[in-house]
Amino acid sequence: MHFGQILKCDCANGIGIRLTLFVSGCTNHCAGCFQKETWDFDFGHLFTEETEDFIINELKKPFYQGLTLLGGEPFEKSNQEALLSLCLRVKNELKNRDIWAYTGFLYEDLLCNGKRHFEVTDRLLNCIDILIDGKFIEDLKNIDLNFRGSENQRIIDLNKTRKEKKIVLSELNN
């Protein structure tokens, strides 16, 4: 997996101060995408054990609330395994940090009967607290929305969704 950028002290891509990882590779190719360079799976830097260690050590700083995964597309098959390793470490080593992820795919397509489900997808989803799903649609762009760019995108509380066994939208959707 490659990544384009690690953004420290980010407050735009989730609640609180976050470390944001922009992964490379995306097949969605949304019109109006603000990160077109990340469509290329080889864009940026190789994600290594040292990269993962850097992220974990940075997240140990007390002011961070959590990690945000952006793209590119975190749920491309080639990105999921490396992200699973990172997310498992966050959950095991930094229990008070949350994980947000953005995907252009629908949550339903990531589930076991969905067309974007792969062998590690369930485990990766189980690490994520908040999922913002759906392609960015330029005609539905709305700059007044919380943490998303277009009106079709949903902010899903995955902890409540797992508990209630149905999609539960976060109160941040309002």
GROMACS .gro file of N, CA and C in nm:
model
  522
    1MET      N    1   0.084  -0.117   0.000
    1MET     CA    2   0.000   0.000   0.000
    1MET      C    3   0.089   0.124   0.000
    2HIS      N    4   0.040   0.227  -0.067
    2HIS     CA    5   0.105   0.357  -0.066
    2HIS      C    6   0.014   0.459   0.001
    3PHE      N    7   0.074   0.568   0.044
    3PHE     CA    8  -0.005   0.677   0.101
    3PHE      C    9   0.050   0.809   0.049
    4GLY      N   10  -0.039   0.905   0.039
    4GLY     CA   11   0.000   1.036  -0.011
    4GLY      C   12   0.047   1.129   0.098
    5GLN      N   13  -0.016   1.120   0.216
    5GLN     CA   14   0.015   1.217   0.320
    5GLN      C   15  -0.031   1.165   0.456
    6ILE      N   16   0.042   1.204   0.558
    6ILE     CA   17  -0.001   1.189   0.697
    6ILE      C   18  -0.017   1.331   0.750
    7LEU      N   19  -0.138   1.364   0.790
    7LEU     CA   20  -0.167   1.498   0.839
    7LEU      C   21  -0.179   1.493   0.991
    8LYS      N   22  -0.086   1.558   1.059
    8LYS     CA   23  -0.089   1.565   1.205
    8LYS      C   24  -0.177   1.681   1.248
    9CYS      N   25  -0.236   1.666   1.367
    9CYS     CA   26  -0.316   1.773   1.429
    9CYS      C   27  -0.427   1.823   1.337
   10ASP      N   28  -0.498   1.731   1.275
   10ASP     CA   29  -0.608   1.762   1.184
   10ASP      C   30  -0.736   1.778   1.265
   11CYS      N   31  -0.814   1.880   1.234
   11CYS     CA   32  -0.943   1.896   1.301
   11CYS      C   33  -1.059   1.905   1.202
   12ALA      N   34  -1.032   1.876   1.074
   12ALA     CA   35  -1.135   1.887   0.971
   12ALA      C   36  -1.199   1.753   0.937
   13ASN      N   37  -1.136   1.643   0.972
   13ASN     CA   38  -1.181   1.512   0.927
   13ASN      C   39  -1.224   1.421   1.041
   14GLY      N   40  -1.303   1.478   1.131
   14GLY     CA   41  -1.354   1.405   1.245
   14GLY      C   42  -1.355   1.493   1.368
   15ILE      N   43  -1.416   1.440   1.473
   15ILE     CA   44  -1.427   1.512   1.599
   15ILE      C   45  -1.291   1.513   1.670
   16GLY      N   46  -1.253   1.627   1.725
   16GLY     CA   47  -1.130   1.637   1.803
   16GLY      C   48  -1.007   1.650   1.714
   17ILE      N   49  -0.892   1.648   1.779
   17ILE     CA   50  -0.764   1.653   1.707
   17ILE      C   51  -0.732   1.512   1.661
   18ARG      N   52  -0.700   1.499   1.531
   18ARG     CA   53  -0.684   1.368   1.471
   18ARG      C   54  -0.553   1.359   1.393
   19LEU      N   55  -0.507   1.238   1.376
   19LEU     CA   56  -0.402   1.210   1.280
   19LEU      C   57  -0.474   1.149   1.160
   20THR      N   58  -0.452   1.204   1.042
   20THR     CA   59  -0.524   1.160   0.923
   20THR      C   60  -0.426   1.100   0.824
   21LEU      N   61  -0.459   0.981   0.777
   21LEU     CA   62  -0.379   0.909   0.678
   21LEU      C   63  -0.454   0.909   0.546
   22PHE      N   64  -0.392   0.969   0.444
   22PHE     CA   65  -0.447   0.970   0.309
   22PHE      C   66  -0.384   0.855   0.231
   23VAL      N   67  -0.457   0.746   0.214
   23VAL     CA   68  -0.405   0.631   0.140
   23VAL      C   69  -0.413   0.657  -0.009
   24SER      N   70  -0.336   0.582  -0.085
   24SER     CA   71  -0.336   0.594  -0.231
   24SER      C   72  -0.413   0.479  -0.293
   25GLY      N   73  -0.474   0.509  -0.407
   25GLY     CA   74  -0.547   0.411  -0.483
   25GLY      C   75  -0.697   0.427  -0.467
   26CYS      N   76  -0.764   0.453  -0.579
   26CYS     CA   77  -0.909   0.466  -0.576
   26CYS      C   78  -0.964   0.438  -0.715
   27THR      N   79  -1.064   0.353  -0.722
   27THR     CA   80  -1.131   0.322  -0.848
   27THR      C   81  -1.263   0.396  -0.862
   28ASN      N   82  -1.303   0.472  -0.762
   28ASN     CA   83  -1.430   0.545  -0.769
   28ASN      C   84  -1.424   0.663  -0.866
   29HIS      N   85  -1.312   0.737  -0.865
   29HIS     CA   86  -1.291   0.849  -0.957
   29HIS      C   87  -1.409   0.946  -0.958
   30CYS      N   88  -1.447   0.994  -0.841
   30CYS     CA   89  -1.560   1.086  -0.829
   30CYS      C   90  -1.529   1.219  -0.898
   31ALA      N   91  -1.623   1.267  -0.977
   31ALA     CA   92  -1.609   1.400  -1.038
   31ALA      C   93  -1.602   1.503  -0.926
   32GLY      N   94  -1.508   1.595  -0.935
   32GLY     CA   95  -1.492   1.697  -0.833
   32GLY      C   96  -1.409   1.654  -0.714
   33CYS      N   97  -1.347   1.538  -0.721
   33CYS     CA   98  -1.263   1.488  -0.612
   33CYS      C   99  -1.153   1.590  -0.581
   34PHE      N  100  -1.129   1.614  -0.451
   34PHE     CA  101  -1.025   1.710  -0.413
   34PHE      C  102  -0.888   1.644  -0.399
   35GLN      N  103  -0.881   1.513  -0.422
   35GLN     CA  104  -0.755   1.440  -0.406
   35GLN      C  105  -0.729   1.349  -0.526
   36LYS      N  106  -0.746   1.399  -0.647
   36LYS     CA  107  -0.732   1.315  -0.767
   36LYS      C  108  -0.598   1.243  -0.775
   37GLU      N  109  -0.493   1.306  -0.723
   37GLU     CA  110  -0.362   1.242  -0.730
   37GLU      C  111  -0.359   1.110  -0.654
   38THR      N  112  -0.449   1.093  -0.557
   38THR     CA  113  -0.451   0.969  -0.478
   38THR      C  114  -0.526   0.856  -0.548
   39TRP      N  115  -0.579   0.880  -0.665
   39TRP     CA  116  -0.641   0.771  -0.741
   39TRP      C  117  -0.535   0.668  -0.782
   40ASP      N  118  -0.413   0.714  -0.805
   40ASP     CA  119  -0.302   0.629  -0.846
   40ASP      C  120  -0.256   0.544  -0.727
   41PHE      N  121  -0.259   0.413  -0.743
   41PHE     CA  122  -0.223   0.322  -0.634
   41PHE      C  123  -0.076   0.333  -0.594
   42ASP      N  124   0.009   0.390  -0.681
   42ASP     CA  125   0.152   0.405  -0.651
   42ASP      C  126   0.189   0.547  -0.611
   43PHE      N  127   0.089   0.633  -0.590
   43PHE     CA  128   0.116   0.772  -0.554
   43PHE      C  129   0.177   0.782  -0.415
   44GLY      N  130   0.273   0.869  -0.400
   44GLY     CA  131   0.325   0.900  -0.268
   44GLY      C  132   0.432   0.806  -0.219
   45HIS      N  133   0.415   0.763  -0.095
   45HIS     CA  134   0.518   0.687  -0.024
   45HIS      C  135   0.469   0.546   0.005
   46LEU      N  136   0.562   0.454   0.011
   46LEU     CA  137   0.530   0.317   0.050
   46LEU      C  138   0.496   0.313   0.199
   47PHE      N  139   0.387   0.248   0.233
   47PHE     CA  140   0.347   0.233   0.372
   47PHE      C  141   0.425   0.115   0.429
   48THR      N  142   0.509   0.141   0.529
   48THR     CA  143   0.599   0.040   0.584
   48THR      C  144   0.571   0.021   0.734
   49GLU      N  145   0.642  -0.073   0.795
   49GLU     CA  146   0.633  -0.090   0.941
   49GLU      C  147   0.676   0.038   1.012
   50GLU      N  148   0.775   0.107   0.956
   50GLU     CA  149   0.820   0.233   1.014
   50GLU      C  150   0.710   0.339   1.008
   51THR      N  151   0.635   0.340   0.898
   51THR     CA  152   0.522   0.433   0.886
   51THR      C  153   0.418   0.403   0.993
   52GLU      N  154   0.387   0.277   1.007
   52GLU     CA  155   0.289   0.235   1.108
   52GLU      C  156   0.337   0.273   1.249
   53ASP      N  157   0.464   0.248   1.277
   53ASP     CA  158   0.520   0.284   1.408
   53ASP      C  159   0.513   0.435   1.431
   54PHE      N  160   0.542   0.513   1.327
   54PHE     CA  161   0.534   0.659   1.337
   54PHE      C  162   0.393   0.702   1.375
   55ILE      N  163   0.293   0.645   1.309
   55ILE     CA  164   0.152   0.680   1.337
   55ILE      C  165   0.116   0.644   1.480
   56ILE      N  166   0.152   0.525   1.523
   56ILE     CA  167   0.120   0.481   1.660
   56ILE      C  168   0.187   0.574   1.762
   57ASN      N  169   0.314   0.604   1.741
   57ASN     CA  170   0.385   0.692   1.835
   57ASN      C  171   0.328   0.833   1.836
   58GLU      N  172   0.290   0.883   1.722
   58GLU     CA  173   0.229   1.016   1.715
   58GLU      C  174   0.095   1.016   1.789
   59LEU      N  175   0.016   0.911   1.770
   59LEU     CA  176  -0.116   0.902   1.835
   59LEU      C  177  -0.107   0.887   1.986
   60LYS      N  178   0.011   0.854   2.037
   60LYS     CA  179   0.029   0.845   2.183
   60LYS      C  180   0.029   0.981   2.250
   61LYS      N  181   0.048   1.086   2.173
   61LYS     CA  182   0.045   1.221   2.230
   61LYS      C  183  -0.095   1.246   2.285
   62PRO      N  184  -0.104   1.304   2.404
   62PRO     CA  185  -0.231   1.309   2.477
   62PRO      C  186  -0.342   1.391   2.412
   63PHE      N  187  -0.309   1.479   2.321
   63PHE     CA  188  -0.413   1.566   2.264
   63PHE      C  189  -0.491   1.501   2.150
   64TYR      N  190  -0.446   1.385   2.102
   64TYR     CA  191  -0.517   1.320   1.992
   64TYR      C  192  -0.642   1.248   2.040
   65GLN      N  193  -0.751   1.265   1.965
   65GLN     CA  194  -0.871   1.186   1.989
   65GLN      C  195  -0.871   1.059   1.906
   66GLY      N  196  -0.808   1.063   1.788
   66GLY     CA  197  -0.807   0.941   1.709
   66GLY      C  198  -0.743   0.954   1.573
   67LEU      N  199  -0.766   0.849   1.496
   67LEU     CA  200  -0.711   0.831   1.363
   67LEU      C  201  -0.824   0.842   1.262
   68THR      N  202  -0.797   0.910   1.149
   68THR     CA  203  -0.892   0.914   1.038
   68THR      C  204  -0.824   0.858   0.915
   69LEU      N  205  -0.896   0.770   0.843
   69LEU     CA  206  -0.848   0.710   0.719
   69LEU      C  207  -0.924   0.771   0.603
   70LEU      N  208  -0.851   0.829   0.509
   70LEU     CA  209  -0.908   0.891   0.390
   70LEU      C  210  -0.836   0.838   0.267
   71GLY      N  211  -0.877   0.886   0.154
   71GLY     CA  212  -0.812   0.840   0.033
   71GLY      C  213  -0.790   0.951  -0.066
   72GLY      N  214  -0.767   0.892  -0.179
   72GLY     CA  215  -0.779   0.754  -0.222
   72GLY      C  216  -0.899   0.687  -0.160
   73GLU      N  217  -0.886   0.557  -0.147
   73GLU     CA  218  -0.995   0.474  -0.097
   73GLU      C  219  -0.942   0.368  -0.001
   74PRO      N  220  -0.969   0.386   0.129
   74PRO     CA  221  -0.922   0.287   0.227
   74PRO      C  222  -0.975   0.146   0.204
   75PHE      N  223  -1.092   0.133   0.143
   75PHE     CA  224  -1.151   0.000   0.127
   75PHE      C  225  -1.123  -0.065  -0.008
   76GLU      N  226  -1.027  -0.012  -0.083
   76GLU     CA  227  -0.977  -0.087  -0.198
   76GLU      C  228  -0.910  -0.213  -0.143
   77LYS      N  229  -0.926  -0.322  -0.214
   77LYS     CA  230  -0.872  -0.451  -0.167
   77LYS      C  231  -0.724  -0.440  -0.130
   78SER      N  232  -0.646  -0.371  -0.211
   78SER     CA  233  -0.501  -0.363  -0.187
   78SER      C  234  -0.465  -0.278  -0.066
   79ASN      N  235  -0.558  -0.202  -0.010
   79ASN     CA  236  -0.529  -0.118   0.106
   79ASN      C  237  -0.576  -0.181   0.238
   80GLN      N  238  -0.668  -0.272   0.231
   80GLN     CA  239  -0.733  -0.320   0.352
   80GLN      C  240  -0.640  -0.394   0.449
   81GLU      N  241  -0.550  -0.476   0.399
   81GLU     CA  242  -0.465  -0.555   0.488
   81GLU      C  243  -0.371  -0.466   0.570
   82ALA      N  244  -0.306  -0.370   0.506
   82ALA     CA  245  -0.216  -0.280   0.579
   82ALA      C  246  -0.295  -0.195   0.678
   83LEU      N  247  -0.413  -0.150   0.638
   83LEU     CA  248  -0.495  -0.070   0.729
   83LEU      C  249  -0.546  -0.153   0.846
   84LEU      N  250  -0.575  -0.279   0.821
   84LEU     CA  251  -0.617  -0.366   0.931
   84LEU      C  252  -0.507  -0.376   1.036
   85SER      N  253  -0.385  -0.398   0.994
   85SER     CA  254  -0.273  -0.406   1.088
   85SER      C  255  -0.262  -0.278   1.171
   86LEU      N  256  -0.269  -0.163   1.105
   86LEU     CA  257  -0.262  -0.034   1.175
   86LEU      C  258  -0.379  -0.019   1.272
   87CYS      N  259  -0.499  -0.047   1.227
   87CYS     CA  260  -0.617  -0.027   1.311
   87CYS      C  261  -0.619  -0.122   1.430
   88LEU      N  262  -0.573  -0.245   1.412
   88LEU     CA  263  -0.565  -0.338   1.525
   88LEU      C  264  -0.466  -0.286   1.629
   89ARG      N  265  -0.357  -0.229   1.584
   89ARG     CA  266  -0.261  -0.172   1.679
   89ARG      C  267  -0.321  -0.054   1.754
   90VAL      N  268  -0.393   0.031   1.683
   90VAL     CA  269  -0.457   0.145   1.750
   90VAL      C  270  -0.552   0.092   1.857
   91LYS      N  271  -0.635  -0.005   1.823
   91LYS     CA  272  -0.734  -0.057   1.918
   91LYS      C  273  -0.668  -0.129   2.035
   92ASN      N  274  -0.556  -0.196   2.010
   92ASN     CA  275  -0.488  -0.271   2.117
   92ASN      C  276  -0.396  -0.185   2.202
   93GLU      N  277  -0.328  -0.089   2.141
   93GLU     CA  278  -0.228  -0.010   2.213
   93GLU      C  279  -0.279   0.125   2.260
   94LEU      N  280  -0.384   0.174   2.198
   94LEU     CA  281  -0.435   0.309   2.227
   94LEU      C  282  -0.587   0.302   2.245
   95LYS      N  283  -0.628   0.234   2.347
   95LYS     CA  284  -0.770   0.202   2.366
   95LYS      C  285  -0.861   0.325   2.376
   96ASN      N  286  -0.806   0.439   2.410
   96ASN     CA  287  -0.888   0.559   2.421
   96ASN      C  288  -0.890   0.643   2.293
   97ARG      N  289  -0.843   0.589   2.182
   97ARG     CA  290  -0.845   0.659   2.053
   97ARG      C  291  -0.954   0.596   1.966
   98ASP      N  292  -1.027   0.681   1.893
   98ASP     CA  293  -1.127   0.628   1.801
   98ASP      C  294  -1.072   0.629   1.658
   99ILE      N  295  -1.143   0.558   1.571
   99ILE     CA  296  -1.103   0.549   1.431
   99ILE      C  297  -1.222   0.587   1.343
  100TRP      N  298  -1.197   0.683   1.256
  100TRP     CA  299  -1.294   0.722   1.154
  100TRP      C  300  -1.239   0.680   1.019
  101ALA      N  301  -1.329   0.644   0.927
  101ALA     CA  302  -1.287   0.610   0.791
  101ALA      C  303  -1.387   0.667   0.691
  102TYR      N  304  -1.334   0.715   0.582
  102TYR     CA  305  -1.415   0.763   0.470
  102TYR      C  306  -1.405   0.662   0.357
  103THR      N  307  -1.518   0.632   0.294
  103THR     CA  308  -1.519   0.543   0.180
  103THR      C  309  -1.620   0.592   0.076
  104GLY      N  310  -1.584   0.577  -0.049
  104GLY     CA  311  -1.677   0.607  -0.157
  104GLY      C  312  -1.774   0.493  -0.182
  105PHE      N  313  -1.750   0.381  -0.118
  105PHE     CA  314  -1.840   0.267  -0.131
  105PHE      C  315  -1.951   0.279  -0.027
  106LEU      N  316  -2.061   0.211  -0.050
  106LEU     CA  317  -2.167   0.206   0.049
  106LEU      C  318  -2.135   0.100   0.153
  107TYR      N  319  -2.173   0.126   0.276
  107TYR     CA  320  -2.151   0.029   0.384
  107TYR      C  321  -2.207  -0.108   0.347
  108GLU      N  322  -2.325  -0.110   0.288
  108GLU     CA  323  -2.388  -0.237   0.250
  108GLU      C  324  -2.300  -0.318   0.154
  109ASP      N  325  -2.224  -0.250   0.069
  109ASP     CA  326  -2.136  -0.319  -0.026
  109ASP      C  327  -2.010  -0.372   0.039
  110LEU      N  328  -1.980  -0.326   0.160
  110LEU     CA  329  -1.862  -0.373   0.233
  110LEU      C  330  -1.894  -0.496   0.318
  111LEU      N  331  -2.021  -0.523   0.339
  111LEU     CA  332  -2.062  -0.636   0.423
  111LEU      C  333  -2.042  -0.768   0.350
  112CYS      N  334  -2.057  -0.879   0.422
  112CYS     CA  335  -2.018  -1.011   0.370
  112CYS      C  336  -2.084  -1.050   0.238
  113ASN      N  337  -2.201  -1.003   0.207
  113ASN     CA  338  -2.263  -1.035   0.079
  113ASN      C  339  -2.246  -0.924  -0.024
  114GLY      N  340  -2.168  -0.824   0.009
  114GLY     CA  341  -2.149  -0.709  -0.079
  114GLY      C  342  -2.039  -0.730  -0.180
  115LYS      N  343  -2.044  -0.650  -0.286
  115LYS     CA  344  -1.948  -0.664  -0.395
  115LYS      C  345  -1.809  -0.609  -0.362
  116ARG      N  346  -1.792  -0.536  -0.250
  116ARG     CA  347  -1.663  -0.483  -0.211
  116ARG      C  348  -1.607  -0.553  -0.087
  117HIS      N  349  -1.659  -0.669  -0.053
  117HIS     CA  350  -1.618  -0.743   0.065
  117HIS      C  351  -1.503  -0.837   0.029
  118PHE      N  352  -1.397  -0.833   0.110
  118PHE     CA  353  -1.282  -0.920   0.090
  118PHE      C  354  -1.251  -0.990   0.223
  119GLU      N  355  -1.149  -1.072   0.226
  119GLU     CA  356  -1.126  -1.156   0.344
  119GLU      C  357  -1.100  -1.080   0.473
  120VAL      N  358  -1.046  -0.959   0.467
  120VAL     CA  359  -1.019  -0.884   0.590
  120VAL      C  360  -1.119  -0.771   0.616
  121THR      N  361  -1.216  -0.752   0.529
  121THR     CA  362  -1.308  -0.637   0.539
  121THR      C  363  -1.382  -0.635   0.672
  122ASP      N  364  -1.435  -0.749   0.715
  122ASP     CA  365  -1.511  -0.752   0.841
  122ASP      C  366  -1.424  -0.711   0.959
  123ARG      N  367  -1.302  -0.761   0.963
  123ARG     CA  368  -1.213  -0.727   1.073
  123ARG      C  369  -1.177  -0.578   1.072
  124LEU      N  370  -1.158  -0.522   0.952
  124LEU     CA  371  -1.128  -0.380   0.941
  124LEU      C  372  -1.249  -0.298   0.986
  125LEU      N  373  -1.368  -0.333   0.939
  125LEU     CA  374  -1.489  -0.261   0.981
  125LEU      C  375  -1.509  -0.268   1.132
  126ASN      N  376  -1.474  -0.380   1.193
  126ASN     CA  377  -1.490  -0.395   1.338
  126ASN      C  378  -1.398  -0.304   1.418
  127CYS      N  379  -1.295  -0.250   1.356
  127CYS     CA  380  -1.205  -0.155   1.423
  127CYS      C  381  -1.254  -0.012   1.414
  128ILE      N  382  -1.344   0.014   1.322
  128ILE     CA  383  -1.384   0.151   1.291
  128ILE      C  384  -1.505   0.192   1.375
  129ASP      N  385  -1.497   0.312   1.430
  129ASP     CA  386  -1.604   0.366   1.513
  129ASP      C  387  -1.704   0.445   1.430
  130ILE      N  388  -1.655   0.528   1.338
  130ILE     CA  389  -1.740   0.612   1.254
  130ILE      C  390  -1.700   0.589   1.108
  131LEU      N  391  -1.799   0.560   1.023
  131LEU     CA  392  -1.776   0.541   0.880
  131LEU      C  393  -1.857   0.644   0.803
  132ILE      N  394  -1.790   0.719   0.718
  132ILE     CA  395  -1.859   0.810   0.627
  132ILE      C  396  -1.857   0.739   0.493
  133ASP      N  397  -1.977   0.705   0.443
  133ASP     CA  398  -1.984   0.625   0.321
  133ASP      C  399  -2.052   0.700   0.208
  134GLY      N  400  -2.031   0.650   0.086
  134GLY     CA  401  -2.093   0.704  -0.033
  134GLY      C  402  -1.998   0.789  -0.114
  135LYS      N  403  -2.012   0.778  -0.246
  135LYS     CA  404  -1.930   0.859  -0.336
  135LYS      C  405  -1.959   1.007  -0.317
  136PHE      N  406  -1.857   1.088  -0.340
  136PHE     CA  407  -1.880   1.232  -0.349
  136PHE      C  408  -1.951   1.258  -0.481
  137ILE      N  409  -2.066   1.325  -0.474
  137ILE     CA  410  -2.143   1.360  -0.594
  137ILE      C  411  -2.146   1.513  -0.603
  138GLU      N  412  -2.080   1.562  -0.706
  138GLU     CA  413  -2.061   1.706  -0.719
  138GLU      C  414  -2.195   1.782  -0.723
  139ASP      N  415  -2.296   1.727  -0.787
  139ASP     CA  416  -2.427   1.792  -0.793
  139ASP      C  417  -2.496   1.800  -0.657
  140LEU      N  418  -2.451   1.718  -0.561
  140LEU     CA  419  -2.509   1.718  -0.427
  140LEU      C  420  -2.415   1.782  -0.324
  141LYS      N  421  -2.313   1.850  -0.374
  141LYS     CA  422  -2.215   1.915  -0.287
  141LYS      C  423  -2.286   2.015  -0.195
  142ASN      N  424  -2.246   2.012  -0.067
  142ASN     CA  425  -2.305   2.103   0.030
  142ASN      C  426  -2.198   2.133   0.135
  143ILE      N  427  -2.147   2.254   0.134
  143ILE     CA  428  -2.037   2.290   0.226
  143ILE      C  429  -2.085   2.309   0.369
  144ASP      N  430  -2.215   2.304   0.392
  144ASP     CA  431  -2.269   2.320   0.527
  144ASP      C  432  -2.281   2.187   0.603
  145LEU      N  433  -2.250   2.077   0.538
  145LEU     CA  434  -2.261   1.946   0.603
  145LEU      C  435  -2.145   1.922   0.699
  146ASN      N  436  -2.173   1.849   0.805
  146ASN     CA  437  -2.068   1.806   0.896
  146ASN      C  438  -1.986   1.693   0.833
  147PHE      N  439  -1.857   1.710   0.824
  147PHE     CA  440  -1.761   1.603   0.793
  147PHE      C  441  -1.788   1.525   0.664
  148ARG      N  442  -1.858   1.584   0.570
  148ARG     CA  443  -1.879   1.518   0.442
  148ARG      C  444  -1.904   1.624   0.337
  149GLY      N  445  -1.889   1.584   0.211
  149GLY     CA  446  -1.895   1.682   0.104
  149GLY      C  447  -2.024   1.687   0.025
  150SER      N  448  -2.098   1.576   0.021
  150SER     CA  449  -2.221   1.577  -0.057
  150SER      C  450  -2.335   1.513   0.022
  151GLU      N  451  -2.456   1.553  -0.011
  151GLU     CA  452  -2.574   1.519   0.068
  151GLU      C  453  -2.608   1.369   0.070
  152ASN      N  454  -2.558   1.293  -0.024
  152ASN     CA  455  -2.584   1.149  -0.027
  152ASN      C  456  -2.498   1.073   0.074
  153GLN      N  457  -2.391   1.132   0.122
  153GLN     CA  458  -2.300   1.062   0.212
  153GLN      C  459  -2.358   1.055   0.352
  154ARG      N  460  -2.331   0.941   0.419
  154ARG     CA  461  -2.385   0.918   0.552
  154ARG      C  462  -2.272   0.907   0.653
  155ILE      N  463  -2.299   0.954   0.774
  155ILE     CA  464  -2.207   0.934   0.885
  155ILE      C  465  -2.269   0.823   0.970
  156ILE      N  466  -2.206   0.706   0.967
  156ILE     CA  467  -2.261   0.588   1.033
  156ILE      C  468  -2.186   0.561   1.162
  157ASP      N  469  -2.259   0.548   1.270
  157ASP     CA  470  -2.201   0.508   1.399
  157ASP      C  471  -2.190   0.356   1.396
  158LEU      N  472  -2.070   0.306   1.367
  158LEU     CA  473  -2.053   0.161   1.353
  158LEU      C  474  -2.065   0.086   1.485
  159ASN      N  475  -2.032   0.149   1.596
  159ASN     CA  476  -2.048   0.081   1.725
  159ASN      C  477  -2.197   0.053   1.751
  160LYS      N  478  -2.282   0.151   1.731
  160LYS     CA  479  -2.426   0.131   1.749
  160LYS      C  480  -2.483   0.040   1.640
  161THR      N  481  -2.431   0.051   1.520
  161THR     CA  482  -2.476  -0.034   1.410
  161THR      C  483  -2.449  -0.181   1.442
  162ARG      N  484  -2.331  -0.211   1.493
  162ARG     CA  485  -2.299  -0.350   1.529
  162ARG      C  486  -2.390  -0.399   1.641
  163LYS      N  487  -2.413  -0.313   1.739
  163LYS     CA  488  -2.495  -0.350   1.855
  163LYS      C  489  -2.641  -0.373   1.816
  164GLU      N  490  -2.695  -0.285   1.734
  164GLU     CA  491  -2.836  -0.293   1.698
  164GLU      C  492  -2.863  -0.377   1.573
  165LYS      N  493  -2.754  -0.420   1.506
  165LYS     CA  494  -2.765  -0.504   1.386
  165LYS      C  495  -2.848  -0.439   1.275
  166LYS      N  496  -2.840  -0.307   1.269
  166LYS     CA  497  -2.898  -0.228   1.159
  166LYS      C  498  -2.820  -0.098   1.153
  167ILE      N  499  -2.822  -0.032   1.038
  167ILE     CA  500  -2.748   0.092   1.022
  167ILE      C  501  -2.803   0.199   1.113
  168VAL      N  502  -2.714   0.256   1.195
  168VAL     CA  503  -2.750   0.365   1.285
  168VAL      C  504  -2.666   0.486   1.245
  169LEU      N  505  -2.735   0.589   1.201
  169LEU     CA  506  -2.665   0.711   1.162
  169LEU      C  507  -2.626   0.790   1.286
  170SER      N  508  -2.511   0.852   1.278
  170SER     CA  509  -2.463   0.938   1.387
  170SER      C  510  -2.549   1.064   1.393
  171GLU      N  511  -2.556   1.122   1.513
  171GLU     CA  512  -2.626   1.249   1.527
  171GLU      C  513  -2.556   1.360   1.450
  172LEU      N  514  -2.433   1.336   1.406
  172LEU     CA  515  -2.359   1.434   1.326
  172LEU      C  516  -2.418   1.451   1.187
  173ASN      N  517  -2.509   1.364   1.145
  173ASN     CA  518  -2.573   1.376   1.014
  173ASN      C  519  -2.662   1.499   1.006
  174ASN      N  520  -2.701   1.552   1.119
  174ASN     CA  521  -2.793   1.668   1.117
  174ASN      C  522  -2.723   1.795   1.077
   0.00000   0.00000   0.00000
